[in-house]
Each structure stands twice: as structure tokens, then as C-alpha cells.
Amino acid sequence: MIWIKNVFINHMRTPMGLCEDFLVTWHAESGRRNTMLGRYRLIIYDESGVCLDTGIKSGGNFAAVKLESFSARSLHKYYVKVRIWDEQEQNSEWSAPEAFFTGILDPDEWEASFITAETKDDAEKSASEYVYKRISVKAAVRRVTVCASALGLYTLYINGKRRTETELAPGWTSYHKHLLYQTYDVTDTVACGENEIGLLVGAGWYKGVMGPYLQRNHYGVLTAALCQIRVEYEDGTTEVFGTDESWCAKEGPVTFSEIYDGEIFDARKNGICRCAEEVKELPVRRLDVDKCILWAQPGGWVRVMETIRPVRIFTTPKGETVADMGKNIAGRPEIRAKACRGAKFELQCFEILDNDGNVYTDNLRTAKQTIIYYSRDDSEFVYTPHFTFQGFRYIYVKSWPGGLTAESIRGQVLYSSMEQTGYFETSDTMLNRLNENILQSLKGNFVDVPMDCPQRDERMGWTGDAQIFCSTACFLMDTYSFYRKWLVDLRCDQKENGGIPHVIPDIVTGTEVRGFLRQGTDSAAAWADAATLIPWKLYTVYGDESIIFEQYASMKKWVDFMRKRARGAVWSYKLQFGDWVALDAQEGSYFGATPNEYVSAVYYLVSTQILYRAAQVVGEETDYCTYQKLYEKNLEDFRRRYFTEEGRLNIDTQTAVVLALYFKLAPKEYTAGLVEQLKNLLDKYKGHLVTGFVGTPYICFALSENGAEKGAYDLLKREDMPSWLYQITKGATTIWEHWDGLKEDGTLWDPHMNSFNHYAYGAIGDWMYKVLLGVREDSDAPGYRHFSVCPYIPENLEHVKGSYTSVYGEIAVSWKQREGKVYLDVLIPVNTTADIGLHNIGIQDKNVGSGTYEFVYSLEGRE
Ligand code: BGC
């Protein structure tokens, strides 16, 4: 018997506002082992019947079926059902229907115009405006949909009720080329008669203060709203209401809101939805914005994903009242209170207490992270900010009229909605904590764009950080939509000459830069290579070629950028970060000891190799040959430059050796010598790593893949500085930017660069999943169609248990060792095969088909 457990559309459940791809994936399960899929049939239907029937189809890898021939109607609800046949012609029942809702498919269907209630004089203003319209709904409705976007940020209100499906909408993108809109089904809140539809609009990333030099108005000086409401009556007729000059506007109750600084909300000015208060009316005018820049965002919206309560409220030695939320998050406080009119509540969010246990905000730099609320009257209220988010574990309660209890404050955890796909647990509590902290840092930094950190005045899509962490993130969460959206911005912001800005969306290039960024704002090795590494990772993990088709031109432009500037294997260009913040840096420098030229050469090779493999995926045969030859030629040159005749690397840093080993850049016969070299370099620092952003993700791989697995595990298990576990001994709940963010003597690193929620070093998660759990994808059979389960069993670790939900379904692994034997249980999804064994003794069984298995090994071989 076979059956279908889950169906996804574009890797999402019940997407709202889908406009492209119509990519269907499913998880199949079977009552017998070795089940492969032979055929499928897929139908799409709506309330009036079948809209598409693929008939029974065979072939393909079933990682995803793209419905090229489906012609959808705008703003329409469809259902999809799948039926499958295995290779023995056994068929499943139809899957449970999975619904999806389309967006506005043709830009000409936009009747709404962008409207603004601001003028040029408001350029410095970070307040809100409420734009609204009272619409008359004439009869009973079948469905009411709203499509909304903004230049700035918006919150949608229907009859005074805040919609909570999205937060910080329309997100942060390369607005002039790629502006997202969101689609809402609001049928349940609209009734026959008069209804008020409104958008509260704030500055956000569009016009607020952002970036390293605290500049504002990066994309424009006026906020604007776009909203189109479609009312579908029971009798089938429709009516459309779009933003235009007939809409009204008032000053909004958010009197100040900035991403870094927080929000001020004056409830006395709350004029949302027919409130009696006197609130200043504002004139509305149309803005001329080309609607071709609009893209539907059918999911992956930033939302309140969790709500947490303070674990304690206490008074610091200095007398400050502080709520400890128990873990470091990105999000915002929620206030529940009651106080007389005009009473002021003031909270400041921060990450860490100082050595004496007092409030410490220096590492926020200029970010105020402050929330102020003025109450309207003496009735109870619940307030959460609209257009800001903070990075914090603690809340400093600066002003709180009335009694403060643990019930008064909550923490809303915000991040882009994604399903968790990775689970990992061991008999070692420190490793469990590390895994938890990595996940926590992912959540804390996946707020619409992959950020470096969520607390200080930065919070940007640094390409290097995103690239370094991508493999780990792909284990932990279904990141497909999240990265795919960001890659569109990478494409949009890529320079004419192929250069890749350091941050995406790029708010730095072309602005008045100061400091070291004056040397260059784009194209640093290992940072810019996000352009090749991330699409390739998504392809190998999710098995979907479309990502390569979409990014191919950009990938090629980036490799050509390096090629144009290269002399053989090496190239250079303006500002390079090298092995950023490595501990072998000279005192006071952020730049590690590994020469930039070497790092650039390595990544040039890595990106060229990815490019020629990508060329094969998209059928660009000529490119395949050209770039493969280029790779080989450059590899030869690289070897000539960097290896001694004895097979040692002539750059004696940990990161240099790690990169050569991990990316297999040395002739095979040099491997043992290089491992020796790396071990010596570890000994030099008494067994510690001193690697930075570039070397850290791969140091354990460099050891474990080359016969030194114990060395890798010992490195992971260290608890003294610098190590992954050191920060856990210091109470970390997220991954730190610096190994020694909080030093052994309790003092803190330079406040200028000291984030306690910086996922980059969390890249070790990839090693934990691939080596300790042992699950590894095979890039020749993308999407885990074929993979391996080959965990390394360290001497002192009793068990590891975990799972990864691939596009084909769940891969589960559990091993334990007892009395010289290792018991390994594995679940292999339908339509996939796996090579199975232990890292310690090698692969024992090749191409094992789907099903559950229990293996028993001795460490000398299979029992
Ligand atoms: C960020 C890093 C980033 C780096 C590059 C820092 O300010 O926080 O994570 O990659 O700059 O210079």
C-alpha cells in the first residue's frame, strides 16, 4: 500500500497569492520497502470542477512537478490532488486536497494606484499615516480578497481589526525593481453594509534610517500605500475598490517608528476605524509608480511565530527593572496593561547584562531599541509595535505606571514563516544546547532577509554571512522560498559589470560611505560568492532546477567578473574581507592572517566549478566546456602558487589549510601532509581554532573527511576559549559574533562589533547533521533522491537521534553504542535510495531502498 502524506505547492502549504511556477511536491509513504514511484496523476479543481488533469504521467524524478500548462485565474481558490503509482503498479488513493489561492496574474488587472499622504517636507519623518476607505458592500459576499503593498511598511486593518497574517509587510527587497505585495482572504471580517479598509503605513526599510552610516530615505522620501479589494458577491458579480484619490488619510497613532530605534505609539491619536478622537486629516495624492515592479509573495511572510513569557523580572544592582525573556530573540515586546490617559510606558530591549549584572546597551551602537506607549484612557490594552523589531533577551522597563507582573509583558518572536525540517538530539547536553542555539540564531536573523544580526544598527543582508550559514539553515528549516526571494534581490542589485554588493538589498553602494567601506561596496571573495553557492545549495537540497535557470545568468556574470580581473588563479578587487574576524588577526584588526589573495583564489575556483556544473543542469554545453577548462587551468596555477614541493601549503594558517582540504584543491597525495599541517596549526594554539568567517564552517570537515575525525570531534567538544561550547558555558542562547564576545574575566568585547546573535559560526550545524547524524545529500542526485547515512561514532558519545524532512519525505536516523556495538536505525523515504554505514568503518550497504531498517555494527564491521 502506498499513500501521500503531504502535498506542497511551491514548497508551501496553502499559499496565498500564487502567481508563478505552480510547483507541486509531495511526501509519499509505503507499507513495503524499496518503493519507487512510477507514475502520477495530478488534478487541479475549483468549486465548479476540474481545471487541469495531467492524466497519468511517468518519468521525472518526482522531486517537483511543474504545471507549465496550467492557466490560472487571478484571485481564485484552487485545490490540488495527487495520486501515485509505484514501480509495481500499486496505486495510492487521491491525496487530501491542498488549497492554493492565486494573486493578480496580469499587471493590467491592477486598478489601484499608489497613494501617499506625505509631502516632500516629510522626508525626515518616521511617523505613520492611516489611509482608508469606507466601502459599501451591497449584498452577501462569496469572497473578499485584498492585495496590498507599500513603499514603506504597512499593517492592514479591516473594520479596525489588525490583520496578523503578515508583519513588516511588504518586506525588504530591491524596491525599485522587486516590490512584493501580499494577498489576504478577508471574507470573514467583511459584512454587508459599510466596511472600513485601511492601511497604517510607516517608514521601515524604505525611508527609515538604515545602514552603516545611518542614512535615511534609501529608496525614496515618501511612503505610499497600494491596496486593491475585490468583492465577489454570491451572485457571481464582482466589485473592485483600489487606492486612489477618493481614499482618506489621517495621522496614524504610530508617531515614530524606525527599524533600529523602536516605536512610539500614542493611543490618544488612534483614529483607526471611526474612532471619536480628533485626529488630523491629511490630503491624499496619487504617486506614479510602475506596477511592473510588483511581485506576488505567496508565503514565507514574517509573522509572530512564537510568543514567550519572561522567565523572571528582577532589579539590577543599579536599581533597573528588567524582564528576562530567557532567550535571545528577534521580535518585539507585547504590553498588556491599564493606566490613566497619557500614562507613559517605556521599554528598552537589549541582549546582555554587564559584568555587574546591570543593563548593557553599548553593543547596540546607536540603535535605541525603545518602545514607548501612551495610553488612551483607563481601559485595558494590548499593544505590540508595528514597524520595527528588536534583538533582545532582556527588556529594561524604564517606565511602567501601575503594577508590573510576569503577565504584563510578552515577547513576540518574529521571523519569516518556514517549516522546521531538521531535528537533532544527542546524549550530550552541551551539543543539544549548541544545536538549539544555532536554530535560535537562524530564527533571530531570518527576518525577511538573511541578516548578520538583529540588534545593533546593522541588520543587513550581508552576503558572506548568508552564504556561510546556508547549508546549516537548509537542514534546520525549509528555506527554499526565503532564499529564493532574496536571490531575486541579489540579481536585481548585481552590478552591470557582474559585481555583487556586500549587502543585499544593497543600500550601501552609491551612498556617502565612510570608513573602510570607502575602499569598495561590492565583490568580496566568499561574500559575493553567495551568488553561486546559495543557488547551487538550493538545487542540491531541494532538487529543483528552476532555481538554477533563474540564477544562471547572474552566476555567470559573477564568475566573469572575477575572470576579467584575474591573473591565472588569483584576482583582486577593492575591499576584501578575507577570513573576517579570525583570531589570528593582528591586534586590533578584523582581518584574519590568511592572505586575501588566497581566499579570493579559492572562491574563484569554487564558483567556477559550481558554474560549470550549473551549466550542465541548464543545458549550456558550451559554457560547461569553457568553465570546466577554466577551472582546471586555474587549479593548476593555484597548485603551482600555493603548494611546496613537499606537498605543504606555503600559507601557514588554519583557514588556508582548511580551505585547501575542504574544497579538495590539493593533489590527493598531499592530503596526509596537509592534515599534519593543520594539526600542527591547531597545536600552535594549544588545540584551539583561530579561524574566522571563512575557515570556521569547514574546519571540522577538513579534519573528519581526511582521517582525523577524532580531532574534529575534540575540537567541537572543547569548552574553553575559543570554541563553540565556550559561549554555552557563559549562558549563550544564540550564536555569538565573536568567540570571546564575553571574555573569561566577564568583560565584553569591543562594543562596536559585539553581537550575541550572529549565526555565522553556527555553520558548524552542517557538520553536526552530516557527520554526527550522518545524513548527507548527493549533488549528483539532487533533492536527496540519493543520499548517505554514515554517522561518525565518537568514543564518548552514547547516542544521536534526528531527522531531516527532504522533498521526498522524512529521513530519520538514530544510533546508539553499547558494549562495543553500534545500533543504527534508519528511515529512507519512498523514491529515494541511500548508502548506509558508519564513518568509522565505511559504507556497508549501497543503494538501500525506502523503508525502515535496523543495522547492528561492531566498530570492526557489520554483525
Ligand atoms: C557584519 C558581518 C559582516 C561584516 C563584513 C559586519 O559588520 O556584522 O557579519 O559580514 O561586517 O564586513
mmCIF file of C-alpha atoms in Angstrom, residues 107-108 110 112-114 151 175-179 226 287-295:
data_model
loop_
_atom_site.group_PDB
_atom_site.id
_atom_site.type_symbol
_atom_site.label_atom_id
_atom_site.label_comp_id
_atom_site.label_asym_id
_atom_site.label_seq_id
_atom_site.Cartn_x
_atom_site.Cartn_y
_atom_site.Cartn_z
ATOM 1 C CA PRO A 107 -0.332 43.595 -14.088
ATOM 2 C CA ASP A 108 -3.134 45.226 -16.103
ATOM 3 C CA TRP A 110 -4.212 46.379 -11.002
ATOM 4 C CA ALA A 112 -5.376 50.553 -7.574
ATOM 5 C CA SER A 113 -2.760 53.290 -7.633
ATOM 6 C CA PHE A 114 -0.086 54.073 -5.105
ATOM 7 C CA LEU A 151 6.539 51.996 -0.193
ATOM 8 C CA TYR A 175 12.158 48.001 -4.087
ATOM 9 C CA HIS A 176 12.662 49.804 -7.371
ATOM 10 C CA LYS A 177 12.754 46.518 -9.244
ATOM 11 C CA HIS A 178 11.145 43.992 -6.951
ATOM 12 C CA LEU A 179 8.333 45.133 -4.703
ATOM 13 C CA LEU A 226 -1.307 50.277 -2.575
ATOM 14 C CA LEU A 287 2.056 58.578 -6.926
ATOM 15 C CA ASP A 288 3.221 57.457 -10.279
ATOM 16 C CA VAL A 289 4.839 54.062 -9.716
ATOM 17 C CA ASP A 290 5.206 51.483 -12.459
ATOM 18 C CA LYS A 291 3.287 48.402 -11.320
ATOM 19 C CA CYS A 292 5.573 46.136 -13.294
ATOM 20 C CA ILE A 293 7.790 46.079 -10.223
ATOM 21 C CA LEU A 294 5.106 44.252 -8.253
ATOM 22 C CA TRP A 295 5.651 40.586 -7.468
#
